[in-house]
Tab-separated table of C-alpha atoms in Angstrom:
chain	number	residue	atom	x	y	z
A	1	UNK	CA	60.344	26.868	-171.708
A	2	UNK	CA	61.709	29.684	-169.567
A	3	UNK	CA	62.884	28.677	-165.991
A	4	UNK	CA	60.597	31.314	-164.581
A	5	UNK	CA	57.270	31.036	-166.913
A	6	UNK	CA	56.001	27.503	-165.161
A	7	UNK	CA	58.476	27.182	-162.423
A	8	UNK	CA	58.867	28.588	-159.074
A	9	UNK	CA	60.292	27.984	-155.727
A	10	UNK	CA	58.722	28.217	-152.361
A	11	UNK	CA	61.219	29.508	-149.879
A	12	UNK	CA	59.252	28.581	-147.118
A	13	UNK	CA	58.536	24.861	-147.847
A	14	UNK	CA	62.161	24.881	-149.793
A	15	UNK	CA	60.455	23.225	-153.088
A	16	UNK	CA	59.797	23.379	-156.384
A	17	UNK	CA	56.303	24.056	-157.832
A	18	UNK	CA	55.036	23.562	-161.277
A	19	UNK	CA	52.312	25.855	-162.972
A	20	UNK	CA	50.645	26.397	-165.948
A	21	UNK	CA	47.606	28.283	-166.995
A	22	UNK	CA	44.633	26.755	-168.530
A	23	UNK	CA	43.247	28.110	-171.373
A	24	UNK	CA	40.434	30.118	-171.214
A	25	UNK	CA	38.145	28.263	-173.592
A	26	UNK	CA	38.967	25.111	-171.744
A	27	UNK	CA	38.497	25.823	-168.021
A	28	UNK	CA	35.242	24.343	-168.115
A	29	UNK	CA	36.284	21.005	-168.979
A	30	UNK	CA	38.511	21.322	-166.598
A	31	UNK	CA	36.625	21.703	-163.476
A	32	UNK	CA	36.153	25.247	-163.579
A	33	UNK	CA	40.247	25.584	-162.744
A	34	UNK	CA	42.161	28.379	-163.935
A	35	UNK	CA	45.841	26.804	-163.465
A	36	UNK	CA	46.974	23.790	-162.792
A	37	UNK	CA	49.928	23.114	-159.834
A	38	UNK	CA	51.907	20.519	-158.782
A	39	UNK	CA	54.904	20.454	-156.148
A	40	UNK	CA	57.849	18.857	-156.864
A	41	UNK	CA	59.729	18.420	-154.128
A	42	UNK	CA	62.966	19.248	-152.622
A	43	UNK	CA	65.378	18.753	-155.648
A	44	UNK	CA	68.039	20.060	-157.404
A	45	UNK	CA	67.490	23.278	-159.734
A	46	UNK	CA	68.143	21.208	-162.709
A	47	UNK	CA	66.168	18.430	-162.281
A	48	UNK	CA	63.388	20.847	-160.814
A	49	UNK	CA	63.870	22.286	-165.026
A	50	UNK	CA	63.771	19.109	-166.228
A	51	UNK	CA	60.384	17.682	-164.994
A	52	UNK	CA	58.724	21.152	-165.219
A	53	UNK	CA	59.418	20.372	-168.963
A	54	UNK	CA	58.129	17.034	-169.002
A	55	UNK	CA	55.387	18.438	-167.126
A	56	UNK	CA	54.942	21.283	-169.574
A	57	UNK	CA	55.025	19.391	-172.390
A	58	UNK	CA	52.295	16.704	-171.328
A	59	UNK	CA	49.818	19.306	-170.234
A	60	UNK	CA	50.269	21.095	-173.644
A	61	UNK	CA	49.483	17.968	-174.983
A	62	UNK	CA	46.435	17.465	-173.099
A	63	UNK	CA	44.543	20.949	-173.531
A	64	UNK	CA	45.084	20.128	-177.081
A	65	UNK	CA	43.627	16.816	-177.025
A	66	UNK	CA	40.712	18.196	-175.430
A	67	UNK	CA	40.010	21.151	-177.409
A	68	UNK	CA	40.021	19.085	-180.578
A	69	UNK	CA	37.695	16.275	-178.535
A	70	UNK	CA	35.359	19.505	-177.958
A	71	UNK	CA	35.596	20.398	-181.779
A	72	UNK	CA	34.369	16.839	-183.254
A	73	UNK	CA	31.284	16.015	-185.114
A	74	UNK	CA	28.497	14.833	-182.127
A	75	UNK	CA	28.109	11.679	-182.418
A	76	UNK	CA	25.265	9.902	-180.171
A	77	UNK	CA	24.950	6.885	-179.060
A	78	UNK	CA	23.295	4.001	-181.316
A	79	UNK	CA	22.948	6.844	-184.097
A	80	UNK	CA	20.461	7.998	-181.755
A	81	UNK	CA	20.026	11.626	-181.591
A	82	UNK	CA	16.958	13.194	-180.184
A	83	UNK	CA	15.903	16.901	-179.383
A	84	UNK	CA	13.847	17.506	-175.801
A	85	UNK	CA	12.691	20.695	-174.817
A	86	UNK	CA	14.503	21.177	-171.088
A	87	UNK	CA	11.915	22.192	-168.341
A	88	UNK	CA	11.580	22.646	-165.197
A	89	UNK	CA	10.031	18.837	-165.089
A	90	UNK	CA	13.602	17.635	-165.862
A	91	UNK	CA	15.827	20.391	-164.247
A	92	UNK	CA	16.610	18.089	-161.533
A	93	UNK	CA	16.704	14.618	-163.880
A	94	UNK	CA	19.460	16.181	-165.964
A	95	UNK	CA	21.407	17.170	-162.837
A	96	UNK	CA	21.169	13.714	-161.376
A	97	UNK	CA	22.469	12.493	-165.242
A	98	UNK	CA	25.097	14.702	-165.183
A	99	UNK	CA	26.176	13.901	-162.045
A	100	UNK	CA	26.082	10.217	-163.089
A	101	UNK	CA	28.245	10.863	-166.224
A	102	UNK	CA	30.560	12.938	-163.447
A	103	UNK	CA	31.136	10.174	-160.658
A	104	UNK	CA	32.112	7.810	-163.689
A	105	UNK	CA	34.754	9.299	-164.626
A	106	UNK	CA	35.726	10.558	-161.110
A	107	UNK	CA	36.010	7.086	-159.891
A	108	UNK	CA	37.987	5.793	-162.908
A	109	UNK	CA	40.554	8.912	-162.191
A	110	UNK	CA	40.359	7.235	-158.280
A	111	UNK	CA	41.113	3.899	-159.328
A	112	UNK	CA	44.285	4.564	-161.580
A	113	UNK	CA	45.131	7.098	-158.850
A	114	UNK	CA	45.099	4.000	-156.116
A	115	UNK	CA	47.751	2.222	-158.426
A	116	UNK	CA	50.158	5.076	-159.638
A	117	UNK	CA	52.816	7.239	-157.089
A	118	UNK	CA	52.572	9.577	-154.507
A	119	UNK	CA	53.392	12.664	-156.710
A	120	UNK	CA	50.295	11.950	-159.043
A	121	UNK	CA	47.866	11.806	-156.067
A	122	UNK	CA	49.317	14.797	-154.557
A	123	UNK	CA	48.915	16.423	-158.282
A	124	UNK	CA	44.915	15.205	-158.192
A	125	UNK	CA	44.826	16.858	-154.222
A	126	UNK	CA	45.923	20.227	-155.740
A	127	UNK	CA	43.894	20.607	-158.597
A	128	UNK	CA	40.559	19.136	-156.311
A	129	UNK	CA	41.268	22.068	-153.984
A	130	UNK	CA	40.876	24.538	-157.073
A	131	UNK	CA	38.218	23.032	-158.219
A	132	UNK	CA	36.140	23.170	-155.146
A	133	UNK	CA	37.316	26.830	-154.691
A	134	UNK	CA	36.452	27.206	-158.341
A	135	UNK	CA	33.340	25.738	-158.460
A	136	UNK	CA	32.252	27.841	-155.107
A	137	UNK	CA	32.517	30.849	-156.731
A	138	UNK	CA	30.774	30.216	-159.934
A	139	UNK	CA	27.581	29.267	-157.674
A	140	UNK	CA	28.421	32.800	-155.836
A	141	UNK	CA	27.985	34.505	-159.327
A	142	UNK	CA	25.500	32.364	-160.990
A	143	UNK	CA	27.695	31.318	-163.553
A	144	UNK	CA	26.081	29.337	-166.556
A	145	UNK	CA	29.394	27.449	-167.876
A	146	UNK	CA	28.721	24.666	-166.197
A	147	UNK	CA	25.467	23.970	-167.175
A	148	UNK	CA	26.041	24.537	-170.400
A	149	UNK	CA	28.896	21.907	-170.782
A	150	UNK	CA	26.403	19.602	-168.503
A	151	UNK	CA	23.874	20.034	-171.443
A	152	UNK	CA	27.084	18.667	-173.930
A	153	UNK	CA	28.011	16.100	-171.416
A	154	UNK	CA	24.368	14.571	-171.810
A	155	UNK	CA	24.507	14.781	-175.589
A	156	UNK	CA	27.707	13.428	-176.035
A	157	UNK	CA	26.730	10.216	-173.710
A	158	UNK	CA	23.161	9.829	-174.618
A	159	UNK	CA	22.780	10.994	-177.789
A	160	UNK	CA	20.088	13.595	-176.279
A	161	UNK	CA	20.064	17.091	-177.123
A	162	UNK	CA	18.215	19.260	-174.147
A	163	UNK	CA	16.949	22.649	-175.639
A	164	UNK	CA	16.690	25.667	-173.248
A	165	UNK	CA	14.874	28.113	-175.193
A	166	UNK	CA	11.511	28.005	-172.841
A	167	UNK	CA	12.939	27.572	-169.638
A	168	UNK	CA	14.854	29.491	-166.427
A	169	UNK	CA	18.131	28.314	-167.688
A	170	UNK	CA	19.712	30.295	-164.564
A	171	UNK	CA	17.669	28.269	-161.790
A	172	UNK	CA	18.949	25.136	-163.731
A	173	UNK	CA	22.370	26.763	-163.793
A	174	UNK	CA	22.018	27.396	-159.539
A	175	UNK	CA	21.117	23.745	-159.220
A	176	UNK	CA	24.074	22.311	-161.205
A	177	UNK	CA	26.709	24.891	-159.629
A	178	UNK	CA	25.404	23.839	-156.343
A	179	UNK	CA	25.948	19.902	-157.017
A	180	UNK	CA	29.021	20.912	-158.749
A	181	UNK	CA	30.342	22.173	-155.231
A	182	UNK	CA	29.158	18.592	-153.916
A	183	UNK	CA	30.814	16.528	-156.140
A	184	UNK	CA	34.163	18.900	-155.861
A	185	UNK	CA	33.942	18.738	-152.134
A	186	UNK	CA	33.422	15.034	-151.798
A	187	UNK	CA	35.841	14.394	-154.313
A	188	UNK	CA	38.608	16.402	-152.362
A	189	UNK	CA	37.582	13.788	-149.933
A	190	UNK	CA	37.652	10.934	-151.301
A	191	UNK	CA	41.377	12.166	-152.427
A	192	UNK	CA	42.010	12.416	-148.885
A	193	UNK	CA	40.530	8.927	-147.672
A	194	UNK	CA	37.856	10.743	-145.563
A	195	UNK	CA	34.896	9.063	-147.221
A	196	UNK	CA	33.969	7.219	-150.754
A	197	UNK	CA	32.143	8.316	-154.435
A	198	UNK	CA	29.476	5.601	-153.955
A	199	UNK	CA	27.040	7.202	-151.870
A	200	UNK	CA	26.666	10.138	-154.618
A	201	UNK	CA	25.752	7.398	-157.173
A	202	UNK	CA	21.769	9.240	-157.785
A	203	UNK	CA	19.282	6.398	-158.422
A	204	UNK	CA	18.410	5.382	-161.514
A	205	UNK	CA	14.753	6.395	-161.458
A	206	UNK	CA	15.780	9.792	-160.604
A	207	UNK	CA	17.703	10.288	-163.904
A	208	UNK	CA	16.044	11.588	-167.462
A	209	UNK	CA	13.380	8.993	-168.285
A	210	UNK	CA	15.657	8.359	-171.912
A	211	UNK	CA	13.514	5.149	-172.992
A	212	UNK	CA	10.692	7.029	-173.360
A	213	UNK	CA	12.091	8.800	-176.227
A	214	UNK	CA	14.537	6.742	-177.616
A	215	UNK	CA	16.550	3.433	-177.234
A	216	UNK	CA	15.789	0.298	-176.113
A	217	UNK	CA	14.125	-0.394	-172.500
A	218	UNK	CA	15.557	-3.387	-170.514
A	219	UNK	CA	12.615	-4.896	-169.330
A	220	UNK	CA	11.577	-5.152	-173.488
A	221	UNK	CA	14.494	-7.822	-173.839
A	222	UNK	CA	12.661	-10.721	-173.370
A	223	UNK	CA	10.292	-10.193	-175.280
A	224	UNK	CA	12.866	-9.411	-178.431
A	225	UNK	CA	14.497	-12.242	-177.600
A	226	UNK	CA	11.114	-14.867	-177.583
A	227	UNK	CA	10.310	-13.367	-180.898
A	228	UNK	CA	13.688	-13.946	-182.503
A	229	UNK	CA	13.058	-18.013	-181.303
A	230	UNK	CA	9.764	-17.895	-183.104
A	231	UNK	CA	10.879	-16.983	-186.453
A	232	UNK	CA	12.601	-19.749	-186.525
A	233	UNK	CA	10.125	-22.204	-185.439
A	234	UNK	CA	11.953	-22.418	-181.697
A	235	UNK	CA	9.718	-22.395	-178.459
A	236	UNK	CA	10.968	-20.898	-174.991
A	237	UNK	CA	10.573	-22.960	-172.046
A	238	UNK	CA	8.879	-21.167	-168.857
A	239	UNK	CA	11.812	-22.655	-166.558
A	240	UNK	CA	14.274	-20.215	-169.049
A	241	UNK	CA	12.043	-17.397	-169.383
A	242	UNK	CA	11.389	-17.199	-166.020
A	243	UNK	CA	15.697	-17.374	-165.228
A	244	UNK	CA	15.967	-15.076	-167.778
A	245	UNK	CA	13.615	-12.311	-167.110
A	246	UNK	CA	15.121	-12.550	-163.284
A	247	UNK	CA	18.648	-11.446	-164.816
A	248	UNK	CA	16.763	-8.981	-166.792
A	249	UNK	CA	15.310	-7.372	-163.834
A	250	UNK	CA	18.338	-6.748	-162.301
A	251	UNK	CA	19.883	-5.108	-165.441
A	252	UNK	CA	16.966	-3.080	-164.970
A	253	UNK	CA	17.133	-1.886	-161.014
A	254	UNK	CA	20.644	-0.854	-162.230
A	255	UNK	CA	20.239	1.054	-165.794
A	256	UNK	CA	16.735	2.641	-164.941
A	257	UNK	CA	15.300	4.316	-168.143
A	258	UNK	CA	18.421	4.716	-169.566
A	259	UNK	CA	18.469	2.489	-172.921
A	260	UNK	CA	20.026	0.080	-173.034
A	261	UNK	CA	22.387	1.042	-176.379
A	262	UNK	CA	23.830	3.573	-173.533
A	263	UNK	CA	25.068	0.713	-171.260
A	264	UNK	CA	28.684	1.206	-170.094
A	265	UNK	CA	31.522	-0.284	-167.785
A	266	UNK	CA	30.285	0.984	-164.584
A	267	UNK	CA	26.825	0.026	-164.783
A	268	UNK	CA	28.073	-4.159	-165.324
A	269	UNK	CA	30.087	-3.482	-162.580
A	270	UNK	CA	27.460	-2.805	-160.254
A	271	UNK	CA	25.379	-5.293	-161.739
A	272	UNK	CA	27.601	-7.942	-161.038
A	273	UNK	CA	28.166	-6.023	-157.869
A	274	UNK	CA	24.215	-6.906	-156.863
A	275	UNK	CA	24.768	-10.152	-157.755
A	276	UNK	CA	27.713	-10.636	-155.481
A	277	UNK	CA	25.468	-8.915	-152.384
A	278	UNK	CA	22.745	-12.081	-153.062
A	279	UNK	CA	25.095	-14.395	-152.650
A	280	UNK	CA	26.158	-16.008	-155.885
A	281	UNK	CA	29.786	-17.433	-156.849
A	282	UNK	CA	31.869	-16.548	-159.506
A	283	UNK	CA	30.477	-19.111	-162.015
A	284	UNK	CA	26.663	-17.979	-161.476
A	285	UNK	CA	28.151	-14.562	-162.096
A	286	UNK	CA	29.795	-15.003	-165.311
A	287	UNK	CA	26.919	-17.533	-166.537
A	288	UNK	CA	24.688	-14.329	-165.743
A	289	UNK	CA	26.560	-11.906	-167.625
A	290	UNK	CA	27.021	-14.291	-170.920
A	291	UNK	CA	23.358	-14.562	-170.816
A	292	UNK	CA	23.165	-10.454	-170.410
A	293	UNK	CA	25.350	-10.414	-173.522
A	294	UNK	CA	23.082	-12.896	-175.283
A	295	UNK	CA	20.079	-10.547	-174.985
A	296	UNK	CA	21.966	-7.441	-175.792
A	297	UNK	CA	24.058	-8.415	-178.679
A	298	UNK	CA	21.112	-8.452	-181.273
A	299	UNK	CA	20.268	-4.799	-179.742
A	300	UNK	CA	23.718	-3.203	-179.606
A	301	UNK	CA	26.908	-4.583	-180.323
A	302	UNK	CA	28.308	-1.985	-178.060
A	303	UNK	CA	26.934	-2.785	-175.015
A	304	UNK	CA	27.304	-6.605	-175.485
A	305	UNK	CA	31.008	-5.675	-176.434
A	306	UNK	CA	30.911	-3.779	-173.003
A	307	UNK	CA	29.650	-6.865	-171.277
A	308	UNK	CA	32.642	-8.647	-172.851
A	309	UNK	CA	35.326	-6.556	-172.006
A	310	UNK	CA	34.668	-7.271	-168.135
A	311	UNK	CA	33.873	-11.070	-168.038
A	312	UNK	CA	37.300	-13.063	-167.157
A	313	UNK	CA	39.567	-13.885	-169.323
A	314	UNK	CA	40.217	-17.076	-167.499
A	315	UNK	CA	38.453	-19.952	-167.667
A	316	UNK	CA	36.224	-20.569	-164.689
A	317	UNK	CA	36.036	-24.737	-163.984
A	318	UNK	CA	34.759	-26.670	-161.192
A	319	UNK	CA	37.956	-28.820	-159.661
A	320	UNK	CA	38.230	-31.939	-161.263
A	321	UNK	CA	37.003	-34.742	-159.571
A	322	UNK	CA	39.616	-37.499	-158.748
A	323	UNK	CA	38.759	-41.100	-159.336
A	324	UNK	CA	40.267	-41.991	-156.100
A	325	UNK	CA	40.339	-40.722	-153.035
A	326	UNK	CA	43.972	-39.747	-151.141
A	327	UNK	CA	43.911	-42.614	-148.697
A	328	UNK	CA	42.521	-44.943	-151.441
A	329	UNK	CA	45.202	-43.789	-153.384
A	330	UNK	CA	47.577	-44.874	-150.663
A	331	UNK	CA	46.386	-48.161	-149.953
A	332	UNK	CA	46.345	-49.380	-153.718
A	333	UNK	CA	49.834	-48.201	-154.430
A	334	UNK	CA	50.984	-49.741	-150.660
A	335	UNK	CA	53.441	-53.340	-151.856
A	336	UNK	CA	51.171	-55.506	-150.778
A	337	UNK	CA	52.754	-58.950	-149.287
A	338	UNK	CA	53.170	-62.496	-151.522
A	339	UNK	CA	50.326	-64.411	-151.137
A	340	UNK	CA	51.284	-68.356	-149.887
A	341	UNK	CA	49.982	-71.280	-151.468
A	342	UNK	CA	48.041	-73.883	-149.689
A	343	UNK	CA	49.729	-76.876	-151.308
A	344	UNK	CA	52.960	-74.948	-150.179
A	345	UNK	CA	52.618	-74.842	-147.073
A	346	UNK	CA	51.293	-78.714	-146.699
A	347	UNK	CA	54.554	-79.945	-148.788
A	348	UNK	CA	57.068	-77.781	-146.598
A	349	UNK	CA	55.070	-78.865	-143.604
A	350	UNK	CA	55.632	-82.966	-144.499
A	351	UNK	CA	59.306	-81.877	-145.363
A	352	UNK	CA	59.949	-80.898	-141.587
């Protein structure tokens, strides 16, 4: 790499920046940005070289990654792959499901951001502002990159392919470049610690009714799983059912109509999230989410793996209870005194 081709120093600040073009085919996976900066400081010239390389290298790396990630085979989601006509009934359902898909991986990038240095933050602040300034002037032109790649985005996560061949493709176009700039802006923010990702979360009824075409419903667990019990001769008792179907519901409130093959990491999060909010410990928790994995496993081993992967890998155990109490403890292992005969104490009493 030549010194001058990704390197360049600001005489005003007196620092090192780092920049390298993104490909054209691949600026819409990346936000819409054209380059991608970071400043590296006040350092010497040679070390300035040195991480520009490393920098150089790793970015390489990464546009290559993702242009052979945009190159696979699709592959849905339970083997699941269904073709809806998009309309302007489910313009603003696919937004909302885009968006979700968006704020997922946003608030992954957030966490591992909270736990790694200064420099990589200041890295994520730079390429937010371009993507904001990006993604204002794609909704300025109307441009329909974006909505395109929200179209693969949905495919590649659902497994549902949304045809635009009888539609205004450029009003759904305006409507995704316009929550494009939202999620741009308040990610710049969240980068900044003005505000949080949560409140952006859309609700699940406002996102493409999915179990209506494909996949398994939530709320069509318990029913699954009394069946299973009857081939084999095995009755449910109401007390379970009923405990059951209350976990159920909550899986619900927090997929929506997404199926339930689709379940991911964020989505047990927030379940156990609700759960926390109502008030129950860490045992009722995990006892919840092992029977969530019980109902799901026969559907998807997938999601049930999903359920797995966040459960504890500790043991959670009530305190053992002792068989005696501290100050019982105290009195049994106190020396006691050495107990006096009666006949004893007669003879030495005749002695004297």
């Amino acid at each position: 790499m030549s010194r001058t081709k990704n390197l360049t120093y600001d005489k005003s600040r007196k620092r090192y920046i780092f920049q390298i073009r993104v490909p054209l085919d691949l600026t819409t996976a990346f936000g819409g940005r054209t380059h991608i900066k970071a400043a590296l400081g006040r350092i010497e010239g040679a070390a300035a070289v040195a991480k520009a390389q490393e920098l150089s290298a790793h970015w390489t790396g990464k546009f290559e990654s993702t242009r052979q990630q945009r190159t696979r085979p699709f592959q849905a989601i339970g083997n699941a792959k269904v073709t809806l006509t998009l309309d302007d009934a489910l313009f603003r359902r696919a937004v909302a499901t885009r968006r979700s898909i968006t704020l997922r991986g946003l608030q992954q990038k957030l966490s591992a951001l909270r736990q790694g240095a200064d420099d990589a933050r200041d890295v994520a602040v730079a390429e937010a502002q371009d993507w904001l300034k990006n993604s204002r002037r794609r909704l300025a032109r109307g441009a329909l990159d974006d909505a395109k790649q929200a179209l693969e985005d949905i495919a590649a996560n659902y497994g549902v392919l949304l045809t635009r061949k009888e539609c205004d493709f450029e009003a759904f176009a305006d409507l995704i470049n316009a929550d494009t700039v939202t999620l741009a802006s308040a990610w710049l923010s969240a980068l900044n610690g003005e505000c949080g990702l949560d409140a952006l979360c859309p609700k699940p009824s406002d996102l493409l009714p999915l179990t209506r075409f494909f996949g398994t419903p939530a709320a069509s667990l318990i029913s699954a799983w009394q069946d299973r019990l009857k081939l084999v001769g095995k009755e449910t008792r109401p007390k379970t059912v009923a405990k059951y179907a209350s976990i159920i519901e909550d899986l619900a409130i927090v997929i929506g109509e997404a199926p339930v093959e689709a379940l991911n990491e964020s989505q047990v999060k927030a379940l156990m999230a609700l759960w926390q909010e109502r008030g129950n410990g860490s045992s009722t928790i995990v006892a919840k989410l092992t029977t969530v994995i019980t109902l799901v496993a026969p559907v998807s081993a997938d999601a049930a793996a999903c359920c797995r992967s966040i459960l504890p890998r500790t043991r959670i155990d009530r305190a053992k209870r002792l068989p005696l109490t501290a100050a019982q403890l105290h009195k049994v292992r106190r020396p006691s005194s050495p107990m006096k005969s009666p006949r004893m104490t007669t003879r030495c009493s005749s002695i004297l």
